Amino acid sequence: MSRAEDIMNVANHFILERGYSAFSYADIAGEIGIQKASIHYHFPSKANLVQSVVGRYRQEVKSNLAMLDGMEGEPQEKLEQYLNYWETCLEVKALDICLCALLASEIPILPEEVRSEIKAHFQELTDWFTKLLQESKTPLQYTASNVSHEEMAHGILAGIHGGMLAARTFNDVGQFRMIKHQLLQQISKVTADQ
Amino acid sequence: MSRAEDIMNVANHFILERGYSAFSYADIAGEIGIQKASIHYHFPSKANLVQSVVGRYRQEVKSNLAMLDGMEGEPQEKLEQYLNYWETCLEVKALDICLCALLASEIPILPEEVRSEIKAHFQELTDWFTKLLQESKTPLQYTASNVSHEEMAHGILAGIHGGMLAARTFNDVGQFRMIKHQLLQQISKVTADQ
DNA sequence: GTCTATAGCCCGATAGAC
DNA sequence: GTCTATCGGGCTATAGAC
């Protein structure tokens, strides 16, 4: 693995732990065992480093969503897989939430390059949720309640982000599982006994 | 208004804008027109200052919830009023979200005094939502979907927090309004034509 | 590519005059 | 209560040797 990738991996970890403004080149250098100046050789500025880390994260998410798109299965099952993915991440380490959700709270002080990456990521996820919901051939619970596909997609994104923050705050994945269950019920099929 | 209150007001503003680690005594001093040392006279440490600001915020929320408790009206109407309150805050200024929701993303690096205030606030809000939902005499939409009162309460909190972050990220209250509508539909009464 | 050294600035916090 | 002055440390970023 290249040194640049080492740096991005460690940076990713420290951003999740401390946020944009509270992690430093010194943190990364100390963890890898190099000097701060060496990081500047690979990533000239902090804005550049974080943009690279977020860009890499976005690519990873995109390829995961494309993989789900290529699979058999109903739309709700794909959404469930996405939720399961994050549940597993939180089980391994409560710190491990969506990089963009974490950085979003620092929006006003982020460099513009990073801010636009975060917005684009949220937009992509919402579009993906919306497309999935539209693809469903049978009516889902929320459609009976005067909630549009787009509103539900935004509701899913907000629920996931809020649930991640709650799980992290209490160091308890159960907080996320409750949101997951509630969201999955909303997008479940309407059946006769309901 | 006392000097200590001035300081807390300005601190509140800068925390919402920059978060815990990126706001400074110098920011506050500059805004008010005093010296950094004067702030240390009123609030010995940064942890102490932020705990005071969060404590004051929690008191304010508590008294608002108590006011809603004392009013006539169905449980859903009280929840709607709470959502309307935040919608108005966001309309005035997209920065103005829940202080604890904002600080929650910095949980791992916050001083323990602040961390426990945030947890306690989330717990109080969730308890209030749960109590309201239990009080409803008629079945609500979510109860038809195998979602418990407690799960719905957590879903409301997560939705509000995620919605606030989205509205702030895009500087667009519409992002919050969609969540509000979706949540209100879930807690609306089950009627014959649905 | 990595190092040492350092510039230039910001930080929280304290001492002590007034 | 507010000030000036300062301590000891952090930060991003750069210059230049190797």
Short mmCIF file of C-alpha atoms (C1' of nucleotides) in Angstrom, two decimals:
data_model
loop_
_atom_site.label_atom_id
_atom_site.label_comp_id
_atom_site.label_asym_id
_atom_site.label_seq_id
_atom_site.Cartn_x
_atom_site.Cartn_y
_atom_site.Cartn_z
CA MET A 1 0.00 0.00 0.00
CA SER A 2 1.33 3.42 -0.93
CA ARG A 3 2.31 6.01 1.63
CA ALA A 4 -0.43 8.33 0.35
CA GLU A 5 -2.97 5.61 1.08
CA ASP A 6 -1.53 5.06 4.55
CA ILE A 7 -1.96 8.75 5.21
CA MET A 8 -5.54 8.78 3.94
CA ASN A 9 -6.43 5.75 6.05
CA VAL A 10 -5.11 7.31 9.22
CA ALA A 11 -6.61 10.70 8.35
CA ASN A 12 -9.99 9.02 7.83
CA HIS A 13 -9.74 7.49 11.30
CA PHE A 14 -8.84 10.76 13.00
CA ILE A 15 -11.51 12.74 11.16
CA LEU A 16 -14.15 10.28 12.39
CA GLU A 17 -12.80 10.60 15.90
CA ARG A 18 -12.20 14.33 16.16
CA GLY A 19 -13.75 16.09 13.19
CA TYR A 20 -12.10 18.41 10.69
CA SER A 21 -10.78 21.15 12.92
CA ALA A 22 -9.54 19.03 15.81
CA PHE A 23 -7.36 16.52 13.96
CA SER A 24 -3.85 17.51 12.95
CA TYR A 25 -0.94 16.57 10.72
CA ALA A 26 0.94 15.81 13.93
CA ASP A 27 -1.67 13.18 14.87
CA ILE A 28 -1.23 11.40 11.55
CA ALA A 29 2.56 11.70 11.51
CA GLY A 30 2.78 10.27 15.02
CA GLU A 31 0.51 7.34 14.19
CA ILE A 32 2.40 6.37 11.01
CA GLY A 33 5.84 7.21 12.33
CA ILE A 34 6.85 9.91 9.85
CA GLN A 35 7.25 13.68 10.06
CA LYS A 36 4.56 16.28 9.46
CA ALA A 37 6.49 17.67 6.49
CA SER A 38 6.26 14.29 4.74
CA ILE A 39 2.48 14.54 4.75
CA HIS A 40 2.67 17.96 3.11
CA TYR A 41 4.67 16.35 0.29
CA HIS A 42 1.75 14.02 -0.51
CA PHE A 43 -1.08 16.42 0.39
CA PRO A 44 -0.03 20.09 0.17
CA SER A 45 -2.79 21.38 2.43
CA LYS A 46 -5.27 20.10 5.00
CA ALA A 47 -8.16 21.01 2.69
CA ASN A 48 -6.54 18.94 -0.05
CA LEU A 49 -6.02 15.96 2.26
CA VAL A 50 -9.58 15.94 3.55
CA GLN A 51 -11.02 16.41 0.07
CA SER A 52 -9.00 13.39 -1.06
CA VAL A 53 -10.23 11.29 1.86
CA VAL A 54 -13.85 12.30 1.27
CA GLY A 55 -13.50 11.75 -2.48
CA ARG A 56 -12.16 8.25 -1.91
CA TYR A 57 -15.02 7.55 0.51
CA ARG A 58 -17.57 8.71 -2.04
CA GLN A 59 -16.08 6.43 -4.71
CA GLU A 60 -16.32 3.48 -2.35
CA VAL A 61 -19.96 4.19 -1.55
CA LYS A 62 -20.76 4.63 -5.25
CA SER A 63 -19.32 1.25 -6.13
CA ASN A 64 -21.21 -0.37 -3.26
CA LEU A 65 -24.50 1.14 -4.45
CA ALA A 66 -23.75 0.03 -8.01
CA MET A 67 -23.18 -3.49 -6.70
CA LEU A 68 -26.57 -3.43 -4.98
CA ASP A 69 -28.14 -2.11 -8.18
CA GLY A 70 -26.75 -5.09 -10.07
CA MET A 71 -28.21 -7.62 -7.68
CA GLU A 72 -31.51 -9.46 -7.76
CA GLY A 73 -34.03 -8.55 -5.11
CA GLU A 74 -36.76 -6.12 -4.26
CA PRO A 75 -36.00 -2.45 -3.59
CA GLN A 76 -36.70 -2.77 0.12
CA GLU A 77 -34.18 -5.59 0.40
CA LYS A 78 -31.50 -3.38 -1.07
CA LEU A 79 -32.28 -0.62 1.39
CA GLU A 80 -32.15 -3.18 4.17
CA GLN A 81 -28.71 -4.25 3.01
CA TYR A 82 -27.53 -0.67 3.13
CA LEU A 83 -28.84 -0.33 6.69
CA ASN A 84 -27.26 -3.64 7.65
CA TYR A 85 -23.94 -2.44 6.35
CA TRP A 86 -23.94 0.52 8.73
CA GLU A 87 -25.25 -1.56 11.59
CA THR A 88 -22.23 -3.83 11.19
CA CYS A 89 -19.86 -0.87 11.05
CA LEU A 90 -21.32 0.48 14.29
CA GLU A 91 -21.08 -2.93 15.93
CA VAL A 92 -17.37 -3.11 15.17
CA LYS A 93 -16.72 0.44 16.32
CA ALA A 94 -19.23 3.05 17.44
CA LEU A 95 -16.97 5.75 16.00
CA ASP A 96 -17.41 4.35 12.51
CA ILE A 97 -20.26 6.36 11.04
CA CYS A 98 -20.69 8.02 7.65
CA LEU A 99 -17.75 10.36 7.04
CA CYS A 100 -19.98 12.95 5.37
CA ALA A 101 -22.63 12.84 8.10
CA LEU A 102 -19.90 13.52 10.62
CA LEU A 103 -18.34 16.39 8.68
CA ALA A 104 -21.74 17.92 7.91
CA SER A 105 -21.96 19.42 11.38
CA GLU A 106 -18.83 21.45 10.61
CA ILE A 107 -20.20 22.74 7.30
CA PRO A 108 -19.79 26.46 8.02
CA ILE A 109 -16.05 26.18 8.66
CA LEU A 110 -15.12 23.57 6.06
CA PRO A 111 -13.14 24.56 2.97
CA GLU A 112 -15.40 24.91 -0.04
CA GLU A 113 -13.86 21.86 -1.81
CA VAL A 114 -14.92 19.64 1.09
CA ARG A 115 -18.32 21.25 1.52
CA SER A 116 -19.29 20.56 -2.07
CA GLU A 117 -18.19 16.92 -1.80
CA ILE A 118 -20.49 16.46 1.18
CA LYS A 119 -23.45 18.07 -0.55
CA ALA A 120 -22.88 15.94 -3.63
CA HIS A 121 -22.73 12.78 -1.52
CA PHE A 122 -26.02 13.55 0.23
CA GLN A 123 -27.61 14.29 -3.12
CA GLU A 124 -26.42 11.00 -4.59
CA LEU A 125 -27.67 8.97 -1.66
CA THR A 126 -31.06 10.69 -1.71
CA ASP A 127 -31.35 10.10 -5.45
CA TRP A 128 -30.50 6.44 -4.98
CA PHE A 129 -33.12 6.04 -2.24
CA THR A 130 -35.73 7.83 -4.36
CA LYS A 131 -35.02 5.66 -7.39
CA LEU A 132 -35.30 2.48 -5.31
CA LEU A 133 -38.62 3.55 -3.80
CA GLN A 134 -40.01 4.41 -7.23
CA GLU A 135 -39.02 0.99 -8.54
CA SER A 136 -41.22 -0.87 -6.09
CA LYS A 137 -44.09 -2.54 -7.94
CA THR A 138 -46.31 -2.97 -4.90
CA PRO A 139 -47.49 -0.13 -2.62
CA LEU A 140 -45.39 0.45 0.49
CA GLN A 141 -46.60 1.55 3.93
CA TYR A 142 -45.61 5.19 3.61
CA THR A 143 -47.46 5.63 0.31
CA ALA A 144 -50.73 5.16 2.22
CA SER A 145 -49.87 8.19 4.36
CA ASN A 146 -49.61 10.97 1.81
CA VAL A 147 -45.79 10.80 1.88
CA SER A 148 -44.05 11.06 -1.50
CA HIS A 149 -41.10 8.93 -2.63
CA GLU A 150 -38.85 11.95 -2.42
CA GLU A 151 -39.98 12.83 1.10
CA MET A 152 -39.46 9.25 2.19
CA ALA A 153 -35.97 9.25 0.67
CA HIS A 154 -35.07 12.36 2.64
CA GLY A 155 -36.62 10.79 5.71
CA ILE A 156 -34.43 7.73 5.30
CA LEU A 157 -31.28 9.81 4.99
CA ALA A 158 -32.17 11.94 8.00
CA GLY A 159 -33.11 8.89 10.06
CA ILE A 160 -29.85 7.14 9.25
CA HIS A 161 -27.76 10.20 10.11
CA GLY A 162 -29.64 10.94 13.31
CA GLY A 163 -29.48 7.27 14.27
CA MET A 164 -25.74 7.13 13.70
CA LEU A 165 -25.17 10.17 15.90
CA ALA A 166 -27.38 8.71 18.63
CA ALA A 167 -25.55 5.36 18.51
CA ARG A 168 -22.22 7.17 18.74
CA THR A 169 -23.38 9.43 21.55
CA PHE A 170 -24.51 6.54 23.73
CA ASN A 171 -21.97 4.06 22.40
CA ASP A 172 -24.94 1.79 21.79
CA VAL A 173 -25.81 0.23 18.43
CA GLY A 174 -29.30 -0.40 19.76
CA GLN A 175 -30.04 3.26 19.11
CA PHE A 176 -29.36 2.68 15.41
CA ARG A 177 -31.25 -0.63 15.31
CA MET A 178 -34.42 1.07 16.48
CA ILE A 179 -34.21 3.57 13.63
CA LYS A 180 -33.47 0.79 11.19
CA HIS A 181 -36.52 -1.17 12.28
CA GLN A 182 -38.74 1.88 12.13
CA LEU A 183 -37.53 2.79 8.63
CA LEU A 184 -37.88 -0.76 7.33
CA GLN A 185 -41.45 -0.92 8.60
CA GLN A 186 -42.28 2.25 6.73
CA ILE A 187 -41.01 0.87 3.46
CA SER A 188 -42.46 -2.61 3.92
CA LYS A 189 -45.22 -3.85 1.66
CA VAL A 190 -48.81 -3.18 2.59
CA THR A 191 -50.32 -6.57 3.41
CA ALA A 192 -53.87 -7.74 3.99
CA ASP A 193 -53.57 -8.11 7.78
CA GLN A 194 -52.57 -4.53 8.25
CA MET B 1 -28.08 41.70 31.17
CA SER B 2 -25.06 40.46 33.09
CA ARG B 3 -21.66 40.10 31.53
CA ALA B 4 -21.76 36.34 32.17
CA GLU B 5 -24.96 36.17 30.13
CA ASP B 6 -23.41 38.22 27.34
CA ILE B 7 -20.55 35.75 27.22
CA MET B 8 -22.87 32.74 27.16
CA ASN B 9 -24.96 34.26 24.38
CA VAL B 10 -21.95 34.90 22.18
CA ALA B 11 -20.43 31.51 23.06
CA ASN B 12 -23.71 29.83 22.07
CA HIS B 13 -23.56 31.55 18.71
CA PHE B 14 -19.96 30.57 18.02
CA ILE B 15 -20.49 26.96 19.13
CA LEU B 16 -23.38 26.65 16.66
CA GLU B 17 -21.19 28.11 13.94
CA ARG B 18 -17.90 26.32 14.57
CA GLY B 19 -18.40 23.54 17.08
CA TYR B 20 -16.59 22.98 20.36
CA SER B 21 -13.00 22.70 19.23
CA ALA B 22 -12.99 25.49 16.64
CA PHE B 23 -14.40 28.36 18.66
CA SER B 24 -12.11 30.30 20.97
CA TYR B 25 -12.04 32.72 23.87
CA ALA B 26 -10.52 35.22 21.46
CA ASP B 27 -13.62 34.97 19.21
CA ILE B 28 -15.92 35.81 22.12
CA ALA B 29 -13.70 38.54 23.51
CA GLY B 30 -13.47 40.20 20.11
CA GLU B 31 -17.22 40.10 19.58
CA ILE B 32 -18.06 41.58 22.98
CA GLY B 33 -15.13 43.96 23.12
CA ILE B 34 -13.36 42.66 26.21
CA GLN B 35 -10.16 40.69 26.84
CA LYS B 36 -9.79 36.91 26.94
CA ALA B 37 -8.73 37.07 30.59
CA SER B 38 -12.07 38.63 31.50
CA ILE B 39 -13.88 35.56 30.22
CA HIS B 40 -11.70 33.34 32.37
CA TYR B 41 -12.85 35.38 35.39
CA HIS B 42 -16.48 34.38 34.70
CA PHE B 43 -15.81 30.91 33.31
CA PRO B 44 -12.49 29.43 34.51
CA SER B 45 -12.18 26.90 31.68
CA LYS B 46 -13.59 26.23 28.24
CA ALA B 47 -15.22 23.04 29.54
CA ASN B 48 -16.92 25.07 32.26
CA LEU B 49 -18.15 27.70 29.81
CA VAL B 50 -19.61 25.18 27.38
CA GLN B 51 -21.22 23.18 30.17
CA SER B 52 -22.88 26.38 31.39
CA VAL B 53 -24.14 27.22 27.91
CA VAL B 54 -25.50 23.71 27.37
CA GLY B 55 -27.02 23.66 30.86
CA ARG B 56 -28.82 26.93 30.17
CA TYR B 57 -30.06 25.57 26.83
CA ARG B 58 -31.42 22.45 28.51
CA GLN B 59 -33.30 24.52 31.08
CA GLU B 60 -34.89 26.55 28.32
CA VAL B 61 -36.00 23.43 26.45
CA LYS B 62 -37.36 21.91 29.65
CA SER B 63 -39.51 24.93 30.36
CA ASN B 64 -40.80 24.95 26.78
CA LEU B 65 -41.78 21.29 27.00
CA ALA B 66 -43.46 21.93 30.35
CA MET B 67 -45.43 24.73 28.72
CA LEU B 68 -46.59 22.39 25.96
CA ASP B 69 -47.52 19.80 28.61
CA GLY B 70 -49.74 22.35 30.30
CA MET B 71 -51.65 23.19 27.13
CA GLU B 72 -54.85 21.75 25.75
CA GLY B 73 -54.56 19.70 22.59
CA GLU B 74 -53.85 16.26 21.28
CA PRO B 75 -50.38 14.73 21.60
CA GLN B 76 -49.72 15.04 17.85
CA GLU B 77 -50.46 18.75 17.99
CA LYS B 78 -47.84 19.22 20.67
CA LEU B 79 -45.27 17.37 18.61
CA GLU B 80 -46.22 19.51 15.65
CA GLN B 81 -45.60 22.63 17.71
CA TYR B 82 -42.17 21.36 18.64
CA LEU B 83 -41.36 20.77 14.97
CA ASN B 84 -42.76 24.19 14.04
CA TYR B 85 -40.51 25.79 16.61
CA TRP B 86 -37.40 24.40 14.94
CA GLU B 87 -38.71 25.15 11.48
CA THR B 88 -39.01 28.80 12.49
CA CYS B 89 -35.49 28.80 13.97
CA LEU B 90 -34.12 27.42 10.71
CA GLU B 91 -36.05 29.97 8.68
CA VAL B 92 -34.49 32.80 10.64
CA LYS B 93 -31.01 31.36 10.43
CA ALA B 94 -29.92 28.01 8.99
CA LEU B 95 -27.15 27.85 11.56
CA ASP B 96 -29.66 27.76 14.40
CA ILE B 97 -30.12 24.07 15.11
CA CYS B 98 -30.24 22.14 18.37
CA LEU B 99 -27.09 22.88 20.36
CA CYS B 100 -26.83 19.30 21.58
CA ALA B 101 -27.39 17.78 18.13
CA LEU B 102 -24.53 19.92 16.88
CA LEU B 103 -22.17 19.03 19.71
CA ALA B 104 -23.05 15.34 19.51
CA SER B 105 -20.82 14.87 16.49
CA GLU B 106 -17.84 15.91 18.64
CA ILE B 107 -18.73 13.49 21.45
CA PRO B 108 -15.36 11.65 21.56
CA ILE B 109 -13.38 14.83 22.22
CA LEU B 110 -15.80 16.69 24.48
CA PRO B 111 -15.05 17.08 28.19
CA GLU B 112 -17.03 14.59 30.24
CA GLU B 113 -19.17 17.34 31.86
CA VAL B 114 -20.45 18.38 28.44
CA ARG B 115 -20.87 14.84 27.16
CA SER B 116 -23.16 13.88 30.02
CA GLU B 117 -25.29 17.00 29.50
CA ILE B 118 -25.85 16.02 25.89
CA LYS B 119 -26.78 12.46 26.73
CA ALA B 120 -29.19 13.67 29.40
CA HIS B 121 -30.81 16.07 26.95
CA PHE B 122 -31.37 13.37 24.34
CA GLN B 123 -32.81 11.10 27.00
CA GLU B 124 -35.22 13.77 28.19
CA LEU B 125 -36.44 14.55 24.70
CA THR B 126 -36.94 10.88 23.88
CA ASP B 127 -38.83 10.35 27.13
CA TRP B 128 -41.06 13.32 26.33
CA PHE B 129 -41.82 12.01 22.84
CA THR B 130 -42.54 8.54 24.20
CA LYS B 131 -44.90 9.90 26.86
CA LEU B 132 -46.77 11.97 24.29
CA LEU B 133 -47.20 9.02 21.93
CA GLN B 134 -48.46 6.81 24.75
CA GLU B 135 -51.03 9.43 25.71
CA SER B 136 -52.81 9.30 22.37
CA LYS B 137 -56.25 7.77 22.78
CA THR B 138 -56.70 6.85 19.12
CA PRO B 139 -54.36 4.60 17.12
CA LEU B 140 -51.71 6.43 15.08
CA GLN B 141 -50.30 5.44 11.68
CA TYR B 142 -47.07 3.91 12.96
CA THR B 143 -48.86 1.64 15.42
CA ALA B 144 -50.30 -0.27 12.45
CA SER B 145 -46.76 -1.07 11.31
CA ASN B 146 -45.35 -3.03 14.24
CA VAL B 147 -43.44 0.05 15.48
CA SER B 148 -43.48 0.65 19.24
CA HIS B 149 -43.96 4.02 20.93
CA GLU B 150 -40.34 3.96 22.05
CA GLU B 151 -39.06 3.17 18.57
CA MET B 152 -41.17 5.94 17.10
CA ALA B 153 -39.84 8.38 19.72
CA HIS B 154 -36.27 7.53 18.76
CA GLY B 155 -37.26 7.81 15.11
CA ILE B 156 -38.59 11.31 15.72
CA LEU B 157 -35.41 12.41 17.47
CA ALA B 158 -33.19 10.94 14.76
CA GLY B 159 -35.33 12.44 12.00
CA ILE B 160 -35.23 15.89 13.58
CA HIS B 161 -31.47 15.78 14.04
CA GLY B 162 -30.79 14.44 10.58
CA GLY B 163 -33.21 16.96 9.11
CA MET B 164 -31.51 19.84 10.90
CA LEU B 165 -28.11 18.81 9.59
CA ALA B 166 -29.47 18.47 6.06
CA ALA B 167 -31.12 21.91 6.21
CA ARG B 168 -27.88 23.42 7.47
CA THR B 169 -25.78 21.63 4.88
CA PHE B 170 -27.86 22.89 1.96
CA ASN B 171 -28.89 26.13 3.65
CA ASP B 172 -32.44 25.12 2.78
CA VAL B 173 -35.26 24.83 5.29
CA GLY B 174 -37.15 22.74 2.75
CA GLN B 175 -34.94 19.81 3.74
CA PHE B 176 -36.31 20.07 7.27
CA ARG B 177 -39.89 20.59 6.14
CA MET B 178 -39.86 17.31 4.25
CA ILE B 179 -38.80 15.46 7.40
CA LYS B 180 -41.42 17.32 9.42
CA HIS B 181 -44.17 16.33 7.01
CA GLN B 182 -43.04 12.73 6.92
CA LEU B 183 -42.90 12.50 10.73
CA LEU B 184 -46.29 14.16 11.18
CA GLN B 185 -47.89 11.72 8.73
CA GLN B 186 -46.50 8.82 10.72
CA ILE B 187 -48.03 10.07 13.95
CA SER B 188 -51.32 11.14 12.40
CA LYS B 189 -54.55 9.38 13.30
CA VAL B 190 -55.60 6.35 11.31
CA THR B 191 -58.72 7.40 9.41
CA ALA B 192 -61.31 5.46 7.43
CA ASP B 193 -60.16 6.58 3.98
CA GLN B 194 -56.69 5.22 4.49
"C1'" DG C 1 10.44 11.13 -0.43
"C1'" DT C 2 11.79 12.06 3.94
"C1'" DC C 3 14.15 14.70 7.00
"C1'" DT C 4 15.30 19.00 10.36
"C1'" DA C 5 14.32 23.45 11.40
"C1'" DT C 6 11.56 27.20 11.67
"C1'" DA C 7 8.26 30.92 10.44
"C1'" DG C 8 4.04 32.92 11.83
"C1'" DC C 9 0.10 32.41 14.07
"C1'" DC C 10 -3.44 30.72 17.34
"C1'" DC C 11 -4.76 28.40 21.57
"C1'" DG C 12 -6.26 28.00 26.84
"C1'" DA C 13 -4.84 29.50 30.99
"C1'" DT C 14 -2.48 32.28 34.74
"C1'" DA C 15 -0.16 36.21 37.37
"C1'" DG C 16 -0.59 40.38 39.06
"C1'" DA C 17 -1.59 45.58 38.50
"C1'" DC C 18 -5.43 48.62 38.85
"C1'" DG D 1 -14.10 42.87 37.14
"C1'" DT D 2 -11.16 44.14 33.74
"C1'" DC D 3 -6.85 44.93 32.22
"C1'" DT D 4 -1.74 43.85 30.27
"C1'" DA D 5 1.62 40.61 29.75
"C1'" DT D 6 3.11 36.19 29.28
"C1'" DC D 7 3.76 31.05 29.62
"C1'" DG D 8 3.87 26.80 27.32
"C1'" DG D 9 2.03 24.67 23.92
"C1'" DG D 10 -0.49 23.71 19.59
"C1'" DC D 11 -1.30 24.44 14.65
"C1'" DT D 12 -0.50 24.71 9.14
"C1'" DA D 13 2.80 25.41 6.08
"C1'" DT D 14 7.46 26.22 3.94
"C1'" DA D 15 12.61 26.11 3.06
"C1'" DG D 16 16.25 23.53 2.12
"C1'" DA D 17 19.56 19.50 3.20
"C1'" DC D 18 20.03 14.71 2.14
#
